[in-house]
Amino acid sequence: MSIAMDNQFLFILIAGIFIGGAAAYLGSLMLAKRMALVGDALGHVALPGMGLALLLGLDVSLGAFSFLLLGIFLIWLFEIKTSLPTEALVGIAFVASLAVGFLIVPEPELLEALFGDISKISFGMAATSAVFSILIFLIVKSIYPKMVLASISNDLAKSEGIGVKKQNFIYLLSIALIVALGIKIVGSLLVGALVIVPAAAARNLSRNLKEYYSLSIILGILSCFLGILLFEFTGFSAAAMIILTSTFFFLVSLIFKR
Amino acid sequence: MGIILKVENLSVELYGETILENLAFKVEEGEILTILGPNGAGKTVLLKALLGILPHKGKIEWRQGVKIGYVPQRLPFIKDIPMSVGEFFKLKKTSDKITRDILKSIGLAEDILRKKIGSLSSGQFQRILVGWALVSNPQILLFDEPTTGVDISGQESIYEFLEKLKEERGLTILLITHDLSVVYKFATRCLCLNKKLLCYSLPKELTPESLAQLYGGEIKLYEHSHG
């Protein structure tokens, strides 16, 4: 192994650990059942954006993020215009984006867009991931109690003077940001799992909120760290290794469920 | 005793349907006002309008600077959330001292703070909800239908508990209930609601006729279940 390879591996680990931790922390706020779909769907909404970015030679995260903003805006708009439940709207955005993305993304890059390609992670990408992950962490930390309260009851939150819509919007933006980063690690198909799976495992093991979000972050980081190590030693897809590691944690958490 | 709340011409429309029409009433300091009415009469909507979390027409005039505590009817999702009682209070940035004072006042021991919300009995949970509403030290409590029949600790009913709190903290209470015995025993005034205001009187002035008009055929059922 050359020194350059070693550095590359370090960059991958740094990006993975930061993104994995921040994504899992965000995921721990998906307390209401319908929210779990959102993270998953947004990964797919990113796909057409990634396709465009690849065609134009831009950074895929940038393309993904602009489409995610568009997706969030459309879901929000549909929500006002119709009385359909959010999950139905999210589902529509989800399949439509997948179809458009499939058309737009150039075939050689399709696999990369769907499952990620961590071998392309550079120093710049690792640094960007770390900075944005910390930013997301701080934003989410500041809205955490309000979001928990809104998950318990919108009315209760509103009666406390909390602007529930504003908090939700900030939260969705944070998810869009982490998805835009996460697609580089695990691709658009699996990025939702970075958000959902560690928190689901942590919920099984926790008696209180502090245990819950701490454990979510730890499991998110561990999944990425161990998954990337497995990728390094076995040569299997990193995305698959990361998600299977977190799924393994989830299965174990079922045994020790409190 | 001053007036703490004045409502005039209050109407609420949701999804194009009129839920409340032209309500007018007043609440004086220290009152226990019960809100009676059949299912779907708009009782919860009234509380939410008073809280300012639903759009409405007409006038809702709270005394200036008044602090309102809200105890919701049900919180179906809370038991799924891994959260201790202490953390539930911390969502409001409650200081430890205030939390301890409130626990004393709602008759629970401090070790409950470490318990998971989902593991509480319904009586304990009801007390915690009331305690949570008391954090901001409100002058008035809006209480959406306490779980009837649940003895909150042995002999003390939720209503005796509320009455004690009212004395201790000088509270005014607005209470939705289905329980007529509560109205007779604890209420100082009673409001019958079915989209419109059907009565607004002292409990002893409630006549069988006005109740029959309010509930239709249901009235017998209510008398029997809490006889």
CSV table of C-alpha atoms in Angstrom, one decimal, chain B residues 2-4 10 16 21 32-33 53 59 88-89 96 117 128 143-144 149 152 157 159 167 172 191 195:
chain,number,residue,atom,x,y,z
B,2,GLY,CA,-61.6,39.9,38.1
B,3,ILE,CA,-62.5,38.5,34.7
B,4,ILE,CA,-59.7,36.4,33.3
B,10,LEU,CA,-66.5,33.2,18.7
B,16,GLY,CA,-65.2,24.6,5.3
B,21,GLU,CA,-70.8,29.2,16.1
B,32,ILE,CA,-63.9,25.9,37.7
B,33,LEU,CA,-65.8,26.0,34.5
B,53,ILE,CA,-53.6,27.4,18.0
B,59,LYS,CA,-63.1,37.9,20.1
B,88,PHE,CA,-40.0,15.5,29.5
B,89,PHE,CA,-39.8,18.4,32.0
B,96,ASP,CA,-34.5,21.2,38.9
B,117,ILE,CA,-42.7,7.9,30.3
B,128,ILE,CA,-47.3,14.3,35.1
B,143,PHE,CA,-57.9,20.6,30.8
B,144,ASP,CA,-59.2,18.4,28.0
B,149,GLY,CA,-62.6,6.3,36.4
B,152,ILE,CA,-55.1,8.7,40.5
B,157,SER,CA,-59.9,11.2,42.2
B,159,TYR,CA,-61.0,16.0,40.5
B,167,GLU,CA,-56.6,26.0,46.2
B,172,THR,CA,-58.8,29.0,37.5
B,191,LEU,CA,-71.1,25.5,29.8
B,195,LYS,CA,-71.6,23.7,18.0
